[in-house]
mmCIF file of N, CA and C in Angstrom:
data_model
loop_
_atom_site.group_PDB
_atom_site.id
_atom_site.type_symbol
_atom_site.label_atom_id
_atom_site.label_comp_id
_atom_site.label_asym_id
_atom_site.label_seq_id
_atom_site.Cartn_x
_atom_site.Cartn_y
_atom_site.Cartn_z
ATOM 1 N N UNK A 1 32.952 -24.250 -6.422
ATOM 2 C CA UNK A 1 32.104 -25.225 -5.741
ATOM 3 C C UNK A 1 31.438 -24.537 -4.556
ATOM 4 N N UNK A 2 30.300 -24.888 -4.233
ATOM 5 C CA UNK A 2 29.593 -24.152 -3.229
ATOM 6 C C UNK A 2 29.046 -25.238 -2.350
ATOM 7 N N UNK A 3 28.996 -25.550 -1.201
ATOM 8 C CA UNK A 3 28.647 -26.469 0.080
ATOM 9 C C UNK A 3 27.305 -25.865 0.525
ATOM 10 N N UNK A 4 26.061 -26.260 0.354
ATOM 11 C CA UNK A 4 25.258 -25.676 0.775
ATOM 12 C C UNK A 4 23.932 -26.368 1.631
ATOM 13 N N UNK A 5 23.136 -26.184 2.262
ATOM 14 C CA UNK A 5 22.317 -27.116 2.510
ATOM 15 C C UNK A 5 21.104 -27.754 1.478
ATOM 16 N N UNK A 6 20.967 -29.239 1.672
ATOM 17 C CA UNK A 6 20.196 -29.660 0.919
ATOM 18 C C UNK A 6 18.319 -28.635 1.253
ATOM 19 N N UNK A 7 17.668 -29.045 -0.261
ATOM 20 C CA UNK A 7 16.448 -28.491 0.062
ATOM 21 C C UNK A 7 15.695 -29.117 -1.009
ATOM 22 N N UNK A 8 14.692 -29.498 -0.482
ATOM 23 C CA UNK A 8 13.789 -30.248 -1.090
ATOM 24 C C UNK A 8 13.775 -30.410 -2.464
ATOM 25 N N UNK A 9 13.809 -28.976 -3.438
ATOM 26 C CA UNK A 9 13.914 -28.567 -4.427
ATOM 27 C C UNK A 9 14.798 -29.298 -5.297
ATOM 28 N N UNK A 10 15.759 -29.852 -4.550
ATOM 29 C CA UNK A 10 17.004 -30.583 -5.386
ATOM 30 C C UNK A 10 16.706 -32.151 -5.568
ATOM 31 N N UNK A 11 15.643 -32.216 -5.057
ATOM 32 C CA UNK A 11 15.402 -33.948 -5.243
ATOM 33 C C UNK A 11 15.615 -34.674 -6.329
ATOM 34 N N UNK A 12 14.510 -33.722 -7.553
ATOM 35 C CA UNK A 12 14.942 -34.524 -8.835
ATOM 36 C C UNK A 12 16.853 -34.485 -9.431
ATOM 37 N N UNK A 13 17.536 -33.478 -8.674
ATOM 38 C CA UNK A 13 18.759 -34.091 -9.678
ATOM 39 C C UNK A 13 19.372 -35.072 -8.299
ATOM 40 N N UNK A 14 18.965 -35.083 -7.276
ATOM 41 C CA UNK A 14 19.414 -35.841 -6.248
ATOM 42 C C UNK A 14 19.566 -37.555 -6.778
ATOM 43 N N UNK A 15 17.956 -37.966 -7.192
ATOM 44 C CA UNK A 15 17.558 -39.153 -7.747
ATOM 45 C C UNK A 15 18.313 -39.586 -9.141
ATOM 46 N N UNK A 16 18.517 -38.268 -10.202
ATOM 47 C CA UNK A 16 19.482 -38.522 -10.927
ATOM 48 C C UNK A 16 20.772 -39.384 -10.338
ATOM 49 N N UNK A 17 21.240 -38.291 -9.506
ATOM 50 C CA UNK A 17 22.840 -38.527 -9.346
ATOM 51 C C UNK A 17 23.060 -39.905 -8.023
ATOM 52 N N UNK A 18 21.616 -40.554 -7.704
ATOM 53 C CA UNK A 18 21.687 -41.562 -6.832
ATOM 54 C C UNK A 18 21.809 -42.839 -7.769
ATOM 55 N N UNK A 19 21.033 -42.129 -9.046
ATOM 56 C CA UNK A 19 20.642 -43.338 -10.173
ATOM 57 C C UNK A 19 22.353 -43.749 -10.597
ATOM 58 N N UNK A 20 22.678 -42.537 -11.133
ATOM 59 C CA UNK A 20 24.110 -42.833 -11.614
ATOM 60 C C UNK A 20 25.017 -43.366 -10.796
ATOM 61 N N UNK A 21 24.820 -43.562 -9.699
ATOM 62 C CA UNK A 21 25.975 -43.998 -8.981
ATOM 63 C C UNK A 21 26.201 -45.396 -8.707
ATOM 64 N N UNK A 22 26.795 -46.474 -8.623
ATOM 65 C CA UNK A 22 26.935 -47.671 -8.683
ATOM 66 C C UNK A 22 27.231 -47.706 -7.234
ATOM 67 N N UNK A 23 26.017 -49.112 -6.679
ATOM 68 C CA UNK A 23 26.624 -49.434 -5.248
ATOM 69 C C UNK A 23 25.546 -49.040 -4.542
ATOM 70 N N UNK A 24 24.577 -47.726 -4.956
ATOM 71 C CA UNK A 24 23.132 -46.975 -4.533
ATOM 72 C C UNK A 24 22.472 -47.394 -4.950
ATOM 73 N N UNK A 25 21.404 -48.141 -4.048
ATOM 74 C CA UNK A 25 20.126 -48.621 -4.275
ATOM 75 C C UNK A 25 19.276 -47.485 -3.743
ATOM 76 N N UNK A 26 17.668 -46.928 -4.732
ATOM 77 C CA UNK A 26 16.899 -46.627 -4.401
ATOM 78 C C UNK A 26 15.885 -47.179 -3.971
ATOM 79 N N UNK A 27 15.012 -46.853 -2.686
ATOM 80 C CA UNK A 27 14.077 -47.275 -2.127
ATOM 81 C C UNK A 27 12.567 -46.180 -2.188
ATOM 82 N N UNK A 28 12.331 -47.164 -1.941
ATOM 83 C CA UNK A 28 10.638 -45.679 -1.579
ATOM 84 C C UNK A 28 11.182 -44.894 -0.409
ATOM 85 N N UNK A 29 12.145 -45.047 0.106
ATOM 86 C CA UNK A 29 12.287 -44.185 1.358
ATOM 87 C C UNK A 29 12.598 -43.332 0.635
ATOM 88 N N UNK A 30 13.320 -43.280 -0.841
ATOM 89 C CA UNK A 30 13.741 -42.101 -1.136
ATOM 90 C C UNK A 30 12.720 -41.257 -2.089
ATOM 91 N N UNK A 31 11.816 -41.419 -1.883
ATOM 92 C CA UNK A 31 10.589 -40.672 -2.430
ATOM 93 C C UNK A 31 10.432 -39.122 -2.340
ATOM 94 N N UNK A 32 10.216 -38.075 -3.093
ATOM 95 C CA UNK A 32 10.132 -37.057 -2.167
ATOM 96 C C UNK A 32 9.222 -36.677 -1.545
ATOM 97 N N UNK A 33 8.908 -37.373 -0.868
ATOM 98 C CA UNK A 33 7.539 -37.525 0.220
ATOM 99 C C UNK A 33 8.317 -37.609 1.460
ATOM 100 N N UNK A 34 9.350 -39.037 1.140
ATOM 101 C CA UNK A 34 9.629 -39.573 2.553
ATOM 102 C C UNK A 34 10.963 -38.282 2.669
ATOM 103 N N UNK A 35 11.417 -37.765 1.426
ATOM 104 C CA UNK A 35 12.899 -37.208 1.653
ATOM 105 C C UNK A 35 12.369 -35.655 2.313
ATOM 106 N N UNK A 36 11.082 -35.399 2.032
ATOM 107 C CA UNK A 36 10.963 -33.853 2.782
ATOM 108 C C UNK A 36 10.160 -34.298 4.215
ATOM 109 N N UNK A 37 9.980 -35.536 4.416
ATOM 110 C CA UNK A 37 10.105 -35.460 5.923
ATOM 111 C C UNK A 37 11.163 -35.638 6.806
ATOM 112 N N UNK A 38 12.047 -36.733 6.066
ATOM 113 C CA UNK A 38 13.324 -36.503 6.540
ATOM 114 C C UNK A 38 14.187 -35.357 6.590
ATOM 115 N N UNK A 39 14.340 -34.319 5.593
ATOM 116 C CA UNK A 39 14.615 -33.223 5.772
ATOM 117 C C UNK A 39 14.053 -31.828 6.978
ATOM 118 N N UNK A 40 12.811 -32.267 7.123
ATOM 119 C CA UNK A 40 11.710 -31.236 7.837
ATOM 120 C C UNK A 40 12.563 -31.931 9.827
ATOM 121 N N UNK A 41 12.457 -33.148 9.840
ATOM 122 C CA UNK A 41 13.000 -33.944 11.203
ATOM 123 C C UNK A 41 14.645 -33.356 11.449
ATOM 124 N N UNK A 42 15.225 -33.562 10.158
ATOM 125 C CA UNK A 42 16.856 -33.134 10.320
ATOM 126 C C UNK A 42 17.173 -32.203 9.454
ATOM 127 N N UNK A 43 16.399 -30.966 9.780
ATOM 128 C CA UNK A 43 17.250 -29.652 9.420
ATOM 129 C C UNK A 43 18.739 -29.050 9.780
ATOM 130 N N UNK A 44 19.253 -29.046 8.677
ATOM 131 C CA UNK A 44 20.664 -28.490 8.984
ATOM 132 C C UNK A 44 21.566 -29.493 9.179
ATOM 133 N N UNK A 45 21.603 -30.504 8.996
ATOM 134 C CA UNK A 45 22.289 -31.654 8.761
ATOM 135 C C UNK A 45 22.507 -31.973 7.203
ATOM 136 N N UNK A 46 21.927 -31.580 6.637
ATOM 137 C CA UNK A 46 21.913 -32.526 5.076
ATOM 138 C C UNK A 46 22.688 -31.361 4.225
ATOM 139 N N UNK A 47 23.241 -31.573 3.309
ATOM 140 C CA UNK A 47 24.160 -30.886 2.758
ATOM 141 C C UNK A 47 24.298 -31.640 0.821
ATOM 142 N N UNK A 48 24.261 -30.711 -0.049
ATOM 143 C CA UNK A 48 24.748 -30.742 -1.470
ATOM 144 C C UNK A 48 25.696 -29.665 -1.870
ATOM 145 N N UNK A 49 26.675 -30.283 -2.883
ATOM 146 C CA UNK A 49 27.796 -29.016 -3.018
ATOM 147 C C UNK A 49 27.282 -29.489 -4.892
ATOM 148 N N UNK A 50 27.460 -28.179 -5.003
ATOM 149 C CA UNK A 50 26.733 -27.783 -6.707
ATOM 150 C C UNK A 50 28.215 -27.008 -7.136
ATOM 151 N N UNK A 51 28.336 -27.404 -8.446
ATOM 152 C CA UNK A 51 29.303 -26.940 -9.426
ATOM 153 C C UNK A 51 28.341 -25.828 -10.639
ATOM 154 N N UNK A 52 28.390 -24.422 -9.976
ATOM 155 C CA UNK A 52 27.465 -23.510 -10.853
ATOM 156 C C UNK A 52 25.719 -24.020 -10.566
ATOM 157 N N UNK A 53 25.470 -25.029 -11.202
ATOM 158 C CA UNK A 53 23.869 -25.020 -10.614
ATOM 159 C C UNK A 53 23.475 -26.450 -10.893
ATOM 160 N N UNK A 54 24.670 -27.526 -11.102
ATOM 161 C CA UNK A 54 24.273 -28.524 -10.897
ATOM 162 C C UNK A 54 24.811 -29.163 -9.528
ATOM 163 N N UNK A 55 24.143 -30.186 -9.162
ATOM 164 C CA UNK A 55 24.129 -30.789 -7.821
ATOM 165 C C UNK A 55 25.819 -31.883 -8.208
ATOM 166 N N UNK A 56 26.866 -31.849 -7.404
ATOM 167 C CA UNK A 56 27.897 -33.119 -8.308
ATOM 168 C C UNK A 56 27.933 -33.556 -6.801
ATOM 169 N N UNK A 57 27.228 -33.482 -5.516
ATOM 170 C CA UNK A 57 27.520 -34.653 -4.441
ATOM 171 C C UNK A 57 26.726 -34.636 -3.448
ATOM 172 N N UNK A 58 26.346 -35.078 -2.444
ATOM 173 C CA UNK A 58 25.529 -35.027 -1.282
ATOM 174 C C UNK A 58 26.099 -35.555 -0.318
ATOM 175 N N UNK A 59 25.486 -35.345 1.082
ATOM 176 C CA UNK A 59 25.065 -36.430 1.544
ATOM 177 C C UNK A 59 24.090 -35.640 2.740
ATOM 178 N N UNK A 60 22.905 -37.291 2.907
ATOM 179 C CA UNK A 60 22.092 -36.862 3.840
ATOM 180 C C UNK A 60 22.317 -37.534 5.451
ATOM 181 N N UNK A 61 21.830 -36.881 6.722
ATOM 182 C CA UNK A 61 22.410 -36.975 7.897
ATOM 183 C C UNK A 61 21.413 -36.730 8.661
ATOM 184 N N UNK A 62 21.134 -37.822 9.646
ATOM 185 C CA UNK A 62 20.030 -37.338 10.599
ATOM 186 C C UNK A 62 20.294 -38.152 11.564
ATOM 187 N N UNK A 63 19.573 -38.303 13.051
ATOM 188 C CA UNK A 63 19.843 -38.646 14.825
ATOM 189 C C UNK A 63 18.901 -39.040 14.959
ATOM 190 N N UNK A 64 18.825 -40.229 15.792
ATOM 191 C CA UNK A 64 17.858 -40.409 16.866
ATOM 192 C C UNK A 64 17.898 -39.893 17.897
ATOM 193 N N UNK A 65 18.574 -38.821 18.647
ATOM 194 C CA UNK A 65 18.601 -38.105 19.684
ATOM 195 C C UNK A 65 20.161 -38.651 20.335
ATOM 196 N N UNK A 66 20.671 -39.456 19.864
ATOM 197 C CA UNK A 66 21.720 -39.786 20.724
ATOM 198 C C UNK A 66 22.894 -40.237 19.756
ATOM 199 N N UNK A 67 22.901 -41.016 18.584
ATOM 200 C CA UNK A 67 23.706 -41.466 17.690
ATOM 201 C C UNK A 67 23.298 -40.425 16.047
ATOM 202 N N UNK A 68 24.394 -40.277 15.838
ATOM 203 C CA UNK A 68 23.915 -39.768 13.975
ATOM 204 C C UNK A 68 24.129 -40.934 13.172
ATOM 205 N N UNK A 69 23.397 -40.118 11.992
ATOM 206 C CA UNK A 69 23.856 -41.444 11.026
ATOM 207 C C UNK A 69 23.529 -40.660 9.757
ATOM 208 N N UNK A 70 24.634 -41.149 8.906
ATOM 209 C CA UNK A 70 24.950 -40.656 7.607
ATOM 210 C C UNK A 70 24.182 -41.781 6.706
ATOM 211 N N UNK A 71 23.728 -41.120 5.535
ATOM 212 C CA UNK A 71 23.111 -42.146 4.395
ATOM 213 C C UNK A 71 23.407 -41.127 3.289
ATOM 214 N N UNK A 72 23.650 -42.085 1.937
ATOM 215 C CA UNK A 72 23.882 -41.467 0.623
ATOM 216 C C UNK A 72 24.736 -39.902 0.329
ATOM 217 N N UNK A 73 26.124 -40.925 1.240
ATOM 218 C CA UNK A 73 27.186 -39.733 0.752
ATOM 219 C C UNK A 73 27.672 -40.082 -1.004
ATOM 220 N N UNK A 74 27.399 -38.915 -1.645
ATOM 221 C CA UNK A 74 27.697 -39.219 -3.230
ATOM 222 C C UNK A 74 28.359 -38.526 -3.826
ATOM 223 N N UNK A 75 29.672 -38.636 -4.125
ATOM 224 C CA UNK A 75 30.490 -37.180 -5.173
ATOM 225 C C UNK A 75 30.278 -38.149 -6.473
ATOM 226 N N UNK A 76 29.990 -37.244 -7.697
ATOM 227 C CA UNK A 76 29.745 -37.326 -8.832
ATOM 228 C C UNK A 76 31.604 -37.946 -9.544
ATOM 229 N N UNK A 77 31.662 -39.207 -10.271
ATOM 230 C CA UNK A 77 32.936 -39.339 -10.305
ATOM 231 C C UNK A 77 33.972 -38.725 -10.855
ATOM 232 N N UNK A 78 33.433 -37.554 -11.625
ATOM 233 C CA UNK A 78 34.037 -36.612 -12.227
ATOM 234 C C UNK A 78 34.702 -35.565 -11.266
ATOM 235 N N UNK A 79 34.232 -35.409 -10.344
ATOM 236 C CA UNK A 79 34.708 -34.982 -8.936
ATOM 237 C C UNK A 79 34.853 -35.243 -8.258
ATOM 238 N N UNK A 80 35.102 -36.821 -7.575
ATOM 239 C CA UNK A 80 36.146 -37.453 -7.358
ATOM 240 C C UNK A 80 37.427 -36.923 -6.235
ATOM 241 N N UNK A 81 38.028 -37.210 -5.351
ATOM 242 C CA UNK A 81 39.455 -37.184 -5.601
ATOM 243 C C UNK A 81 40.180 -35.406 -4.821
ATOM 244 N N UNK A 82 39.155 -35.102 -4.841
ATOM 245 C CA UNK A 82 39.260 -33.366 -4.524
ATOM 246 C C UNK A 82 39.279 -33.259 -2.929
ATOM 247 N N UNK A 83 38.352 -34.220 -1.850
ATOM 248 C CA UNK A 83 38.033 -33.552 -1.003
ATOM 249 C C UNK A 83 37.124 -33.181 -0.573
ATOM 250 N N UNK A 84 36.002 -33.537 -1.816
ATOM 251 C CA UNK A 84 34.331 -32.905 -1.742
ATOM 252 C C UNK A 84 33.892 -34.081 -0.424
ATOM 253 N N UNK A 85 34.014 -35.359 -0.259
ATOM 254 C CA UNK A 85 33.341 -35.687 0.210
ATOM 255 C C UNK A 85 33.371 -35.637 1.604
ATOM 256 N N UNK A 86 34.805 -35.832 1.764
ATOM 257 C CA UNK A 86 35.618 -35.410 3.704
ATOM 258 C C UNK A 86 35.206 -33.687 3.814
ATOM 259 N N UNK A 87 34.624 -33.053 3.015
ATOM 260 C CA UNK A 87 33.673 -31.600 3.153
ATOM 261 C C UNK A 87 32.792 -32.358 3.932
ATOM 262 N N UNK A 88 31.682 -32.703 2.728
ATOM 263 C CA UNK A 88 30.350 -33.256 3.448
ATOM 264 C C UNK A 88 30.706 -33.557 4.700
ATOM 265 N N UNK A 89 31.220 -34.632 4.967
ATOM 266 C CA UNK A 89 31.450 -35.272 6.017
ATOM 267 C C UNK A 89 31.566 -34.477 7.298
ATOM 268 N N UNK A 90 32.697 -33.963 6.835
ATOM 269 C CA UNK A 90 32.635 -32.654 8.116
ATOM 270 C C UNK A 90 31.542 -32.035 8.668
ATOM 271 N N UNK A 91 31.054 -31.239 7.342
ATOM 272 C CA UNK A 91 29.707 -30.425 8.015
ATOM 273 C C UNK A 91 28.664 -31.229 8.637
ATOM 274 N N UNK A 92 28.451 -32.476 8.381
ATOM 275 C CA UNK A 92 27.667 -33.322 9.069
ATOM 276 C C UNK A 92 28.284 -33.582 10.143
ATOM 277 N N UNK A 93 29.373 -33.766 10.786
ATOM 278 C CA UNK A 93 29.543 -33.885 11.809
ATOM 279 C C UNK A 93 29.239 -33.222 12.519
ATOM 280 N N UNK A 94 30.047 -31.595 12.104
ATOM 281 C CA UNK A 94 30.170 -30.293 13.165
ATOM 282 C C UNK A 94 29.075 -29.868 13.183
ATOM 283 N N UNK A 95 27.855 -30.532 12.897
ATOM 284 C CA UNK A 95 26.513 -29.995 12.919
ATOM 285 C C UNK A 95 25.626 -30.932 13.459
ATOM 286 N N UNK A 96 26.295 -31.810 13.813
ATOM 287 C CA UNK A 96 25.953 -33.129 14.798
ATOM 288 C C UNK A 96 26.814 -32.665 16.120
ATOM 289 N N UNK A 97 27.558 -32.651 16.122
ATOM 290 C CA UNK A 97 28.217 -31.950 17.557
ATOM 291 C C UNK A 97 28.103 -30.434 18.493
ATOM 292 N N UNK A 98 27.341 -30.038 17.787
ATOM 293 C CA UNK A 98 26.466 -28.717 17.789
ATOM 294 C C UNK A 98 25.240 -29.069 18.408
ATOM 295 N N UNK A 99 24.279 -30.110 18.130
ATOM 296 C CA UNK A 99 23.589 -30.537 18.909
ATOM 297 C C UNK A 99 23.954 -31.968 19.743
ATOM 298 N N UNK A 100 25.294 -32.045 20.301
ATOM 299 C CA UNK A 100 25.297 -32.611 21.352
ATOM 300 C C UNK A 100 25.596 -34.414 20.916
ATOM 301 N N UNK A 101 25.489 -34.362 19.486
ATOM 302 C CA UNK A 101 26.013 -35.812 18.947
ATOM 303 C C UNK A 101 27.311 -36.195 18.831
ATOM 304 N N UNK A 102 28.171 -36.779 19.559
ATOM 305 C CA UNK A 102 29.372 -37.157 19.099
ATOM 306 C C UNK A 102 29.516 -38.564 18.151
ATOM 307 N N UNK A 103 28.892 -39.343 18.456
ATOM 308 C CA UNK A 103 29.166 -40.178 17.891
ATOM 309 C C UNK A 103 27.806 -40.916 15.867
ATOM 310 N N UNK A 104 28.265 -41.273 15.741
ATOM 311 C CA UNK A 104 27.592 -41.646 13.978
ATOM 312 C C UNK A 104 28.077 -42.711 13.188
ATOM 313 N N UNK A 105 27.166 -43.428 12.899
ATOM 314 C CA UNK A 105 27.088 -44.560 12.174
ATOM 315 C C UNK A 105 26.493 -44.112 10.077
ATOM 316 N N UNK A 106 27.178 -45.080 9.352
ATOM 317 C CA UNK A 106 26.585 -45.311 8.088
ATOM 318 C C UNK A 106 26.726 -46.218 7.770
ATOM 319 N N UNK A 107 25.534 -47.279 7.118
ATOM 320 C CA UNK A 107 25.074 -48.652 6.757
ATOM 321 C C UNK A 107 26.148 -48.613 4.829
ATOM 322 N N UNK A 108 26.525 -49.207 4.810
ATOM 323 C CA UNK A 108 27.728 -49.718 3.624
ATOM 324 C C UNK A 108 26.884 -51.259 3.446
ATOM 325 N N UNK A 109 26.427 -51.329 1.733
ATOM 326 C CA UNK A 109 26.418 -52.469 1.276
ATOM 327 C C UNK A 109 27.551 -53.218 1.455
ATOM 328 N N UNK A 110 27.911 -54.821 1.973
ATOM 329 C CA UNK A 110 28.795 -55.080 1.881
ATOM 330 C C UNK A 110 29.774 -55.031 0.738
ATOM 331 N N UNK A 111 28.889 -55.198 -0.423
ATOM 332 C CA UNK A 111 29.211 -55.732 -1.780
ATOM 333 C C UNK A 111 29.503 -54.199 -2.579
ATOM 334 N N UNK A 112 29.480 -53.215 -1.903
ATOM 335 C CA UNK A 112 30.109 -52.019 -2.392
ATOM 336 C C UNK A 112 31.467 -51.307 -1.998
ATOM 337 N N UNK A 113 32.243 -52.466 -2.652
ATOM 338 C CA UNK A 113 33.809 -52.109 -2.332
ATOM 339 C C UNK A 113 34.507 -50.473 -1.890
ATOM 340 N N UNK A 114 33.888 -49.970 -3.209
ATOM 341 C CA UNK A 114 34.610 -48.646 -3.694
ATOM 342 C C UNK A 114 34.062 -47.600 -2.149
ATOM 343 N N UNK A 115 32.769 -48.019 -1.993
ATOM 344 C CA UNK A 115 32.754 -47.474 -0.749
ATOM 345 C C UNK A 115 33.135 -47.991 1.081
ATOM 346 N N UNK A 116 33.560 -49.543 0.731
ATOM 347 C CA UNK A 116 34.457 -49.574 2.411
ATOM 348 C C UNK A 116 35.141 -49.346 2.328
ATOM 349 N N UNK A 117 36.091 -49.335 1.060
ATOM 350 C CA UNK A 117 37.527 -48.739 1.231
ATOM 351 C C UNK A 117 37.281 -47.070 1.746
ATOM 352 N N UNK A 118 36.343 -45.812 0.858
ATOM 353 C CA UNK A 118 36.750 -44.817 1.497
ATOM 354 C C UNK A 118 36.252 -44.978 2.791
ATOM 355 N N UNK A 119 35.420 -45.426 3.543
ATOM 356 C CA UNK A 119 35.225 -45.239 5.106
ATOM 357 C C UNK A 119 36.494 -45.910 5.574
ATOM 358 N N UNK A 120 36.773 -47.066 5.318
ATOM 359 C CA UNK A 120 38.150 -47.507 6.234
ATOM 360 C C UNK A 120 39.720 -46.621 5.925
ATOM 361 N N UNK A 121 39.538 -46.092 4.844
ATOM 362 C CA UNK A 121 40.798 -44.739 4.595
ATOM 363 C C UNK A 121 40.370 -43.766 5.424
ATOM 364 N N UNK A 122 39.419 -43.614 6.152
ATOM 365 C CA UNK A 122 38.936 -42.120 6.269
ATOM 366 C C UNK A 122 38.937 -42.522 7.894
ATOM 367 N N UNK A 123 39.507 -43.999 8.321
ATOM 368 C CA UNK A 123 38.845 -43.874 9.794
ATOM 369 C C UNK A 123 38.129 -44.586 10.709
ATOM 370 N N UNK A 124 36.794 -44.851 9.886
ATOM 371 C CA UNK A 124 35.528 -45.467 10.476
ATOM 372 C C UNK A 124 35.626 -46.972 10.634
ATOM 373 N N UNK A 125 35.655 -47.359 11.728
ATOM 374 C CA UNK A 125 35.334 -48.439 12.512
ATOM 375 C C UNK A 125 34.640 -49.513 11.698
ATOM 376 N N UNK A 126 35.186 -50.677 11.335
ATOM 377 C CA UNK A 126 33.977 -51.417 10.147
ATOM 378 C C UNK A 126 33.607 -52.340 11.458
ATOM 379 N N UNK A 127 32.208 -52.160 11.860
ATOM 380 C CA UNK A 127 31.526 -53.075 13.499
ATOM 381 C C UNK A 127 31.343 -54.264 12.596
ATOM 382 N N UNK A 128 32.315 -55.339 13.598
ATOM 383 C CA UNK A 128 31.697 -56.671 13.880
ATOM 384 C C UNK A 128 31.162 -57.511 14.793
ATOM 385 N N UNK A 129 31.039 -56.495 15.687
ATOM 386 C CA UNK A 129 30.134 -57.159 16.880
ATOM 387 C C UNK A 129 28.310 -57.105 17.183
ATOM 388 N N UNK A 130 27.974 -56.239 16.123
ATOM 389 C CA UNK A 130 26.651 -56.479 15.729
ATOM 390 C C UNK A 130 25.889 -57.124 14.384
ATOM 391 N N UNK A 131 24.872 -57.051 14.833
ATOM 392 C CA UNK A 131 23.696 -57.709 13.740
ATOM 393 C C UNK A 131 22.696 -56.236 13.363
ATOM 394 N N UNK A 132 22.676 -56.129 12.124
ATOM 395 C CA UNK A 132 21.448 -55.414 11.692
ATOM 396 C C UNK A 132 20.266 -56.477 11.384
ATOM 397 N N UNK A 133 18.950 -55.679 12.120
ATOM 398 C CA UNK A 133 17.544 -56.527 11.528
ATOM 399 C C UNK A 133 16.514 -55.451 10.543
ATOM 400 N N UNK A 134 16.085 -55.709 9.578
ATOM 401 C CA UNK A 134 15.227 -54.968 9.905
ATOM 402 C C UNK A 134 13.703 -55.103 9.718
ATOM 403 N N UNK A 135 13.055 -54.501 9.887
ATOM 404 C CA UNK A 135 11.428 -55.476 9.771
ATOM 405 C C UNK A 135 10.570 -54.103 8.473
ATOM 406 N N UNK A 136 10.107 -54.711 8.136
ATOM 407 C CA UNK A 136 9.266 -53.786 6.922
ATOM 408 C C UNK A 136 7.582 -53.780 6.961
ATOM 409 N N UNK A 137 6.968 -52.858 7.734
ATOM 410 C CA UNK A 137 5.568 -52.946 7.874
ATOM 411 C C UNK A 137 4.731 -52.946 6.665
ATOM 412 N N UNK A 138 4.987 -52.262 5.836
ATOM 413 C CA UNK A 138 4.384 -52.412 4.370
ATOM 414 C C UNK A 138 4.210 -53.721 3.764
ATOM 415 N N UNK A 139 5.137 -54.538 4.001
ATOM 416 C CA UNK A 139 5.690 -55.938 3.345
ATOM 417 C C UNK A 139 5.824 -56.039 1.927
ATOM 418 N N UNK A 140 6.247 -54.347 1.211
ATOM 419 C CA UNK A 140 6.978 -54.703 0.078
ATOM 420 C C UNK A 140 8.954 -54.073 0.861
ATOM 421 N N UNK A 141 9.480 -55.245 -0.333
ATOM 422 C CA UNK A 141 10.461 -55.108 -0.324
ATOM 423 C C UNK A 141 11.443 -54.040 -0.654
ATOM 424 N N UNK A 142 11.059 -53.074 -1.305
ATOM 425 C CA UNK A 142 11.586 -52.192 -1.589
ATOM 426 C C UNK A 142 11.329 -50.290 -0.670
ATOM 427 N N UNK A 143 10.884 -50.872 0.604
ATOM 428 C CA UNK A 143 10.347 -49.662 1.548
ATOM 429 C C UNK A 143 11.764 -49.312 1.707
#
């Protein structure tokens, strides 16, 4: 297994392995339009670990200057169970704390079990003292 940084190049099996995953909704954000600007803003944060030369997990990671925030951490379920993903995790951190971020948030469908359980095994704070809003300038639903 190899931990490496994400790069644009990997998008199409990215979208694969977002498709396959239950619980991941795709948006136009994940376009590779919007994903190589997000990448170009948060270099060195984003991370895929490939088994020989396919992609089996991700996840992507970027700041507003003061908080991080993790989106579409994914191990392939065949790999599973190993460790791959508390990897990711890590390197997104220690590469958030490198520039001065200690602290990081990730948005969890409620209705995606399989994933509050691993954040609440792993740690992470499930906040109930806020409200998410969010507003969509386009006014389609799927931005």
């Amino acid at each position: 297994m190899n931990i490496r940084p994400m790069d644009l190049s990997d998008h199409p099996q990215l979208i694969q392995l977002f498709e396959q995953t239950p619980g991941v909704t795709l948006r136009d954000a994940d376009s590779i339009e919007a994903t190589g600007r997000y990448l170009a803003r948060n270099p060195g944060l984003n991370f895929v670990i490939e088994d020989k030369l396919n992609i089996v997990g991700c996840v992507m990671c970027g700041h507003d200057g003061r908080r991080g925030y993790l989106q579409h951490l994914i191990v392939s379920p065949n790999y599973r169970k190993q460790g791959l993903g508390e990897q990711l995790i890590e390197k997104c951190l220690n590469a958030l704390k490198e520039i001065g971020i200690d602290k990081t948030h990730i948005f969890v469908f409620k209705d995606n079990g399989l994933a509050n359980a691993f954040w609440a095994s792993k740690g992470w704070a499930l906040r109930e003292d806020i409200n998410q809003y969010s507003y969509t300038k386009s006014g389609r639903d799927n931005a």
